Amino acid sequence: MNQPGILELVSFGPQGWGKALLAGAWMTVLIALAGYSIGAAIGSFGAWAKISGSRGLRIAADTYTTVLRGIPDLLVIYLFYFGGSAVVTAVGQLFGAQGFVGFPGFLAGSLAVAVTSGAQFTEVFRGAFKAVHAGEIEAAIACGMGRWLRFRRIVAPLTLRHALPGLGNVWQVVLKESALVSITGVAELLRQTQVAAGSTGLPFDFYLIAGAIYLLISTGSGLFMRRAEQHFSRGVRRS
Amino acid sequence: MDWQFLFETFLSLISAIPLSLELAATSIILGAICALALALCRLSGIPALDWFARSYVFIVRGTPLLVQIFLIYYGLGQFPAVRHSLLWPFLREPYWCAVLALTMNTAAYGSEIIRGGLLSVPFGQIEAARACGMPRMMQFRRILLPLAIRQALPGYSNEMISMVKATSLASIITLMEVTGVAAKIISETYRAIEVFIVAGAIYLAINFLLTRLVHLLEYWLSPHLRQPVPHPAAGLAPAPIEGDAR
């Protein structure tokens, strides 16, 4: 049997898996972006609850971050994938649908990634807010700025600037976590690689390529993050 | 809440705890040794070693652990040379593949933490050791390493917790540790929330105990930060000389 070479395997030709891998990489980025943005929303709410929420809200946010940072992400994905299906099936039966209704893997995956990254976002935002100099907020109050204006013009931009390095870390974690979503059957990069490895009998080559693609995405986004940091810290003197 | 079901789940998950702990402990211990070696490579000043450690850390930290596990578990078997080597009895076993992948992973993350710890040791301490006439190895063993470990321990505890969490990925290559058993129960009963609560509680308990242990170790390693315990015969002994023990 004539084994096709590895270059032929990752090409975009009829025997090539290039197209599948590229589509998988795109799906990976989409899951990561969806999880990241929902996670950021959860995180800003969590940070707000921890900083200035009521006692109940603060306890809830504390419990959330402690639990989500102490249990494996895989478990959270199982919860959303199987738990989501159970809820959807129950709702479906309420409306007279028969049998099992599956929960879309993409939604389950992004929600699981969002909920786990939300805990990290909470801590990043809280730490960044603490780094905002009290004098800046005082000055804003002294200028007679209202609560909302103060938040929009002073607190939010300064917090974001302090949060940028932490946000970069969270993005890297989210990107790697998105590989776990492959167990729900979503055709993201790792899932496509598994299919390719299985049907060609060349697992080593394909997993190596998948690793290289992940490395490429994370390095690329790392460079972007560094540029963003440079951009938003212009005018700040570093010791 | 179905207490009967929760209790049964708890019983089946509890039997899987030893495997999870074994995976975590083996990879943390082996990983710490590799991490120290990598950190020393970074600080050795030898370009080849430095370059090797840098690229290793870059590659391992930039790729998902699951890809690394698959690469080792499914990938290595592709080569006849590996299948016929002495290592095959180990690499055929999912357990050793998981240990290898976890160790490689934690070595990369841990090496950066240890490097930070080594760099934080004040030069004066080493200078003092040199002035006492300590040879290089003894300087390292008695001064540099203990001080670095004390400094790096809080950061390293985070890494240990991530390792406990990372053992859950072993379930994907058929190992029945806590997450593996939990996934099996979920797919049989479709009661994800209950099983999640029990399994999550187990992981939280493990991580809580782990942080307590590290705190204890930290306490033991930093006698200089403790309040001095009043000696029973304090009134008789001459007053201790005040000073900064650090």
XYZ file of C-alpha atoms in Angstrom:
485
model
C 0.000 0.000 0.000
C 1.255 3.394 -0.875
C 1.282 5.505 2.278
C 0.730 9.162 1.519
C 3.405 11.431 2.935
C 2.653 13.705 5.857
C 2.704 16.799 3.653
C 0.046 15.252 1.465
C -2.019 14.432 4.558
C -2.229 17.977 5.800
C -2.660 19.456 2.333
C -5.989 20.673 1.016
C -6.128 17.973 -1.676
C -8.611 15.083 -1.879
C -6.535 12.985 0.545
C -5.613 15.924 2.701
C -6.951 16.785 6.104
C -5.910 20.423 5.851
C -9.436 21.702 5.380
C -10.800 19.682 8.308
C -8.002 20.830 10.613
C -8.471 24.440 9.584
C -12.214 24.230 10.196
C -11.459 22.639 13.566
C -9.043 25.406 14.476
C -11.690 27.980 13.561
C -14.234 26.173 15.745
C -11.715 26.110 18.608
C -11.233 29.865 18.332
C -15.014 30.378 18.208
C -15.606 28.281 21.340
C -12.782 30.053 23.135
C -14.104 33.490 22.104
C -17.671 32.646 23.129
C -16.545 31.210 26.462
C -14.171 34.110 27.018
C -16.747 36.851 26.439
C -19.472 35.206 28.549
C -16.833 34.493 31.193
C -15.796 38.158 31.198
C -19.413 39.171 31.809
C -19.706 36.674 34.679
C -16.359 37.847 36.021
C -17.253 41.542 36.058
C -20.459 40.745 37.889
C -18.552 38.502 40.320
C -15.931 41.152 40.978
C -18.634 43.746 41.566
C -20.385 41.360 43.986
C -17.138 40.794 45.870
C -16.195 44.468 46.066
C -19.437 46.261 46.721
C -22.213 43.702 46.802
C -24.336 42.932 49.790
C -23.240 40.313 52.293
C -25.284 37.604 50.583
C -23.914 38.458 47.147
C -20.384 38.460 48.483
C -20.773 35.028 50.029
C -22.300 33.736 46.790
C -19.406 35.111 44.727
C -16.862 33.687 47.169
C -18.476 30.267 47.004
C -18.566 30.448 43.215
C -14.868 31.248 42.822
C -13.763 28.747 45.484
C -15.786 25.910 43.978
C -14.978 26.597 40.343
C -11.271 26.989 41.021
C -11.141 23.804 43.077
C -12.829 21.293 40.789
C -11.686 19.958 37.410
C -12.962 21.714 34.295
C -13.798 18.365 32.767
C -16.379 17.809 35.487
C -18.003 21.157 34.650
C -18.172 20.177 30.986
C -19.837 16.886 31.915
C -22.290 18.837 34.084
C -23.292 21.162 31.263
C -23.338 18.522 28.546
C -25.290 15.836 30.377
C -27.125 18.166 32.750
C -28.154 20.404 29.869
C -29.493 17.404 27.973
C -31.465 16.309 31.032
C -33.007 19.773 31.411
C -33.797 20.053 27.695
C -35.347 16.575 27.704
C -37.474 17.413 30.731
C -38.655 20.656 29.128
C -39.282 18.810 25.868
C -41.420 16.224 27.616
C -43.362 19.036 29.224
C -44.297 20.186 25.712
C -45.056 16.657 24.604
C -41.799 15.718 22.855
C -40.849 12.050 22.967
C -37.617 10.561 24.231
C -34.199 12.080 24.647
C -33.270 15.536 23.395
C -29.572 16.288 23.122
C -28.023 19.554 24.258
C -25.966 21.267 21.559
C -22.303 20.569 22.243
C -21.123 24.017 21.204
C -23.448 25.699 23.691
C -22.567 23.259 26.479
C -18.870 23.690 25.772
C -18.879 27.469 25.670
C -21.062 27.700 28.775
C -18.752 25.335 30.681
C -15.688 27.295 29.565
C -17.459 30.544 30.492
C -18.414 29.379 33.961
C -14.906 28.106 34.765
C -13.142 31.130 33.309
C -15.643 33.430 35.027
C -14.114 32.475 38.363
C -10.685 33.497 37.108
C -12.071 36.694 35.586
C -13.607 37.564 38.959
C -10.239 37.399 40.681
C -8.438 39.234 37.876
C -10.947 42.103 37.893
C -10.993 42.282 41.673
C -7.210 42.462 41.841
C -7.089 45.063 39.079
C -9.695 47.205 40.801
C -7.648 47.108 43.989
C -4.674 48.416 41.994
C -6.600 51.547 40.998
C -5.271 54.334 43.140
C -7.825 55.576 45.668
C -6.729 59.130 44.881
C -7.978 58.833 41.301
C -11.460 57.934 42.484
C -11.313 60.647 45.132
C -10.349 63.179 42.483
C -13.301 62.090 40.354
C -15.634 62.518 43.327
C -14.105 65.903 44.006
C -14.837 66.914 40.416
C -18.477 66.123 41.119
C -18.688 63.111 38.823
C -21.699 60.894 39.335
C -21.391 57.214 40.142
C -21.948 56.021 36.603
C -19.764 58.653 34.971
C -17.022 57.888 37.460
C -17.211 54.208 36.617
C -17.229 54.834 32.869
C -14.456 57.398 32.710
C -12.161 56.524 35.600
C -12.711 53.128 37.229
C -13.388 50.957 34.177
C -10.478 52.133 31.976
C -7.966 52.037 34.825
C -9.153 48.618 36.026
C -8.936 47.254 32.491
C -5.414 48.499 32.091
C -4.303 46.813 35.305
C -6.226 43.679 34.338
C -4.636 43.238 30.901
C -1.807 40.845 31.876
C -4.250 38.718 33.875
C -6.722 38.770 30.996
C -3.995 37.424 28.725
C -3.426 34.532 31.115
C -7.140 33.749 31.237
C -7.294 33.728 27.435
C -4.448 31.191 27.245
C -6.209 28.994 29.800
C -9.517 29.269 27.924
C -7.857 28.367 24.637
C -6.363 25.216 26.116
C -9.546 24.386 27.960
C -11.484 24.471 24.712
C -9.683 21.221 23.802
C -11.787 19.493 26.469
C -14.938 20.402 24.564
C -13.927 17.692 22.069
C -15.482 15.107 24.406
C -18.930 16.557 23.661
C -18.400 15.759 19.988
C -18.067 19.337 18.735
C -15.903 19.323 15.605
C -13.195 21.534 17.040
C -9.470 21.108 16.451
C -8.794 18.175 18.768
C -11.936 16.319 17.664
C -10.995 16.709 13.991
C -7.487 15.556 14.823
C -8.857 12.455 16.534
C -10.887 11.641 13.424
C -7.887 12.213 11.166
C -5.576 10.194 13.428
C -8.046 7.335 13.563
C -8.663 7.099 9.838
C -5.045 7.484 8.738
C -3.390 5.417 11.448
C -0.875 8.181 12.051
C -1.827 9.436 15.524
C 1.621 10.779 16.381
C 1.884 12.982 13.313
C -1.614 14.369 13.678
C -1.453 15.081 17.408
C 1.887 16.769 16.822
C 0.295 18.943 14.138
C -2.634 19.729 16.450
C -0.184 20.747 19.150
C 1.622 22.988 16.675
C -1.661 24.650 15.666
C -2.569 25.296 19.317
C 0.909 26.718 19.848
C 0.472 28.949 16.817
C -2.881 30.271 18.027
C -1.676 30.871 21.571
C 1.558 32.536 20.456
C -0.284 34.708 17.971
C -2.819 35.839 20.518
C -0.029 36.306 23.067
C 1.679 38.749 20.709
C -1.623 40.553 20.221
C -2.065 40.791 23.990
C 1.415 42.216 24.401
C 0.692 44.850 21.774
C -2.523 45.731 23.564
C -0.636 46.067 26.839
C 1.901 48.363 25.223
C -0.863 50.411 23.674
C -2.837 50.892 26.863
C 0.155 51.581 29.102
C 1.510 54.383 26.969
C 2.111 57.385 29.134
C 2.772 55.208 32.170
C 6.254 55.496 33.538
C 7.731 52.177 34.557
C 10.323 52.017 37.256
C -32.742 15.747 46.883
C -32.405 11.986 46.652
C -30.140 11.203 49.594
C -30.062 7.505 48.821
C -28.677 8.182 45.347
C -26.185 10.739 46.655
C -24.920 8.251 49.210
C -24.547 5.467 46.644
C -22.689 7.841 44.309
C -20.460 8.865 47.159
C -19.631 5.241 47.920
C -18.672 4.454 44.323
C -16.667 7.663 43.934
C -14.789 7.138 47.182
C -13.276 3.923 45.833
C -11.803 5.934 42.961
C -10.058 8.462 45.203
C -6.871 6.386 45.698
C -6.196 6.314 41.945
C -6.691 10.084 41.656
C -4.397 10.708 44.609
C -1.803 8.282 43.300
C -1.740 9.986 39.912
C -1.485 13.409 41.503
C 1.182 12.443 44.052
C 3.375 10.561 41.561
C 3.284 13.319 38.989
C 3.762 16.115 41.537
C 6.838 14.418 43.052
C 8.426 13.407 39.741
C 7.415 16.747 38.223
C 9.037 18.718 41.043
C 12.347 16.947 40.435
C 12.167 17.665 36.686
C 11.067 21.233 37.410
C 14.117 21.808 39.590
C 16.352 20.395 36.871
C 14.720 22.657 34.271
C 15.045 25.706 36.513
C 18.730 24.933 37.020
C 19.124 24.605 33.244
C 17.624 28.081 32.855
C 19.980 29.533 35.438
C 23.056 27.525 34.481
C 24.304 30.160 32.063
C 25.067 27.450 29.495
C 23.302 28.578 26.305
C 22.367 25.086 25.089
C 20.737 24.106 28.397
C 19.045 27.473 28.735
C 17.689 27.243 25.204
C 16.458 23.682 25.761
C 14.597 24.601 28.960
C 13.086 27.708 27.389
C 11.711 25.881 24.371
C 10.453 22.998 26.504
C 8.513 25.361 28.770
C 7.197 27.313 25.786
C 5.934 24.223 23.974
C 4.396 22.473 26.977
C 2.673 25.576 28.294
C 1.358 26.521 24.873
C -0.432 23.261 24.104
C -3.407 21.658 25.847
C -2.650 18.841 28.267
C -5.181 16.635 26.506
C -3.204 16.882 23.263
C -0.050 15.884 25.161
C -1.821 12.906 26.716
C -3.128 11.762 23.323
C 0.292 12.270 21.762
C 1.851 9.962 24.341
C -0.951 7.424 24.680
C -2.031 7.030 21.051
C 0.886 8.657 19.263
C 3.915 6.764 20.527
C 2.456 3.394 19.563
C 2.672 4.441 15.932
C 6.388 3.651 15.854
C 7.495 0.016 15.727
C 10.733 1.051 17.450
C 8.743 2.145 20.496
C 6.534 -0.951 20.402
C 9.563 -3.217 20.471
C 11.509 -1.264 23.049
C 11.904 -2.015 26.734
C 9.636 0.912 27.568
C 6.616 -0.520 25.779
C 5.239 -2.402 28.812
C 5.034 1.017 30.487
C 3.867 3.095 27.542
C 1.156 0.558 26.754
C -0.452 1.233 30.121
C -2.773 4.241 30.275
C -1.649 4.792 33.869
C 1.993 5.394 32.978
C 1.065 7.483 29.955
C -1.050 9.715 32.196
C 1.757 9.951 34.753
C 4.260 10.816 32.022
C 2.043 13.508 30.506
C 1.143 15.033 33.882
C 4.785 14.994 34.997
C 5.958 16.668 31.797
C 3.239 19.264 32.186
C 3.824 20.159 35.809
C 7.592 20.219 35.238
C 7.165 23.078 32.780
C 4.892 25.165 35.006
C 6.795 24.297 38.173
C 10.185 25.212 36.717
C 9.114 28.840 36.312
C 7.921 28.963 39.931
C 11.154 27.424 41.203
C 13.194 29.741 39.012
C 11.443 32.688 40.615
C 12.211 31.242 44.033
C 15.883 30.721 43.216
C 16.174 34.244 41.837
C 14.593 35.704 44.965
C 17.346 34.478 47.278
C 19.280 37.598 48.266
C 22.864 37.613 47.102
C 24.071 38.508 50.592
C 23.046 35.084 51.842
C 25.180 33.345 49.243
C 27.988 35.763 49.888
C 27.799 34.899 53.585
C 27.905 31.190 52.798
C 30.921 31.752 50.599
C 32.583 33.767 53.306
C 32.057 30.824 55.658
C 33.996 28.745 53.170
C 31.139 26.524 52.039
C 31.786 24.620 48.826
C 29.345 25.197 45.937
C 27.297 22.066 46.488
C 26.880 22.755 50.183
C 25.911 26.367 49.445
C 23.215 25.078 47.154
C 21.999 22.397 49.530
C 22.024 24.391 52.738
C 21.343 27.975 51.679
C 20.062 28.439 48.154
C 17.607 25.526 47.879
C 15.897 25.811 51.279
C 15.449 29.570 50.896
C 14.179 29.149 47.342
C 11.710 26.441 48.387
C 10.357 28.604 51.170
C 9.883 31.459 48.731
C 8.331 29.329 45.991
C 5.987 27.267 48.149
C 2.885 29.508 47.995
C 3.100 29.615 44.205
C 3.797 25.923 44.040
C 0.651 25.119 46.006
C -1.381 26.588 43.140
C 0.454 24.290 40.775
C -0.280 21.279 43.005
C -3.983 22.137 42.988
C -3.959 22.371 39.196
C -2.329 18.948 39.134
C -5.077 17.434 41.288
C -7.567 18.933 38.854
C -5.572 17.765 35.851
C -5.711 14.116 36.952
C -9.326 14.218 35.780
C -8.083 14.062 32.183
C -6.795 10.544 32.817
C -10.434 9.459 32.627
C -10.372 10.176 28.890
C -7.759 7.456 28.391
C -9.914 4.920 30.250
C -8.530 5.357 33.766
C -11.331 5.137 36.301
C -10.377 7.858 38.711
C -12.946 10.126 40.376
C -13.996 11.986 37.216
C -13.987 8.764 35.217
C -16.342 7.057 37.643
C -18.475 10.200 37.835
C -18.794 10.331 34.041
C -19.787 6.664 33.999
C -22.482 7.197 36.626
C -23.758 10.297 34.803
C -24.017 8.517 31.469
C -25.858 5.608 33.125
C -28.290 7.648 35.205
C -28.356 11.075 33.498
C -28.388 12.732 36.911
C -25.523 15.095 36.186
C -26.211 17.623 38.921
C -26.243 15.161 41.829
C -23.104 13.369 40.662
C -21.412 16.704 40.005
C -22.131 17.830 43.569
C -20.618 14.680 45.075
C -17.560 14.573 42.788
C -17.008 18.319 43.168
C -17.159 17.995 46.945
C -14.521 15.255 46.827
C -12.157 17.398 44.731
C -12.760 20.405 46.976
C -11.993 18.326 50.053
C -8.763 17.018 48.516
C -7.659 20.507 47.508
C -8.622 21.943 50.893
C -6.509 19.337 52.674
C -3.667 19.974 50.241
C -3.643 23.715 50.945
C -3.731 23.014 54.698
C -0.725 20.703 54.322
C 1.213 23.304 52.351
C 0.359 25.926 54.987
C 1.689 23.591 57.650
C 4.874 23.046 55.647
C 5.219 26.797 55.185
C 4.813 27.333 58.920
C 7.455 24.716 59.617
C 9.859 26.238 57.089
C 9.612 29.798 58.368
C 10.422 29.783 62.085
C 11.872 33.272 61.692
C 8.434 34.763 61.067
C 6.820 33.230 64.147
C 6.279 34.975 67.436
C 8.865 33.648 69.856
C 7.333 31.210 72.320
C 7.904 32.504 75.851
C 10.368 30.221 77.553
C 9.315 28.902 80.981
C 12.514 30.199 82.510
C 12.420 33.472 80.588
C 12.802 35.528 83.731
C 16.094 33.882 84.627
C 17.789 33.708 81.248
C 19.482 36.768 79.812
C 17.224 38.650 77.399
C 17.604 37.418 73.822
C 19.392 39.785 71.498
C 16.926 41.713 69.399
C 17.528 41.677 65.710
C 16.215 40.767 62.327
C 16.712 37.046 61.939
C 16.314 37.323 58.212
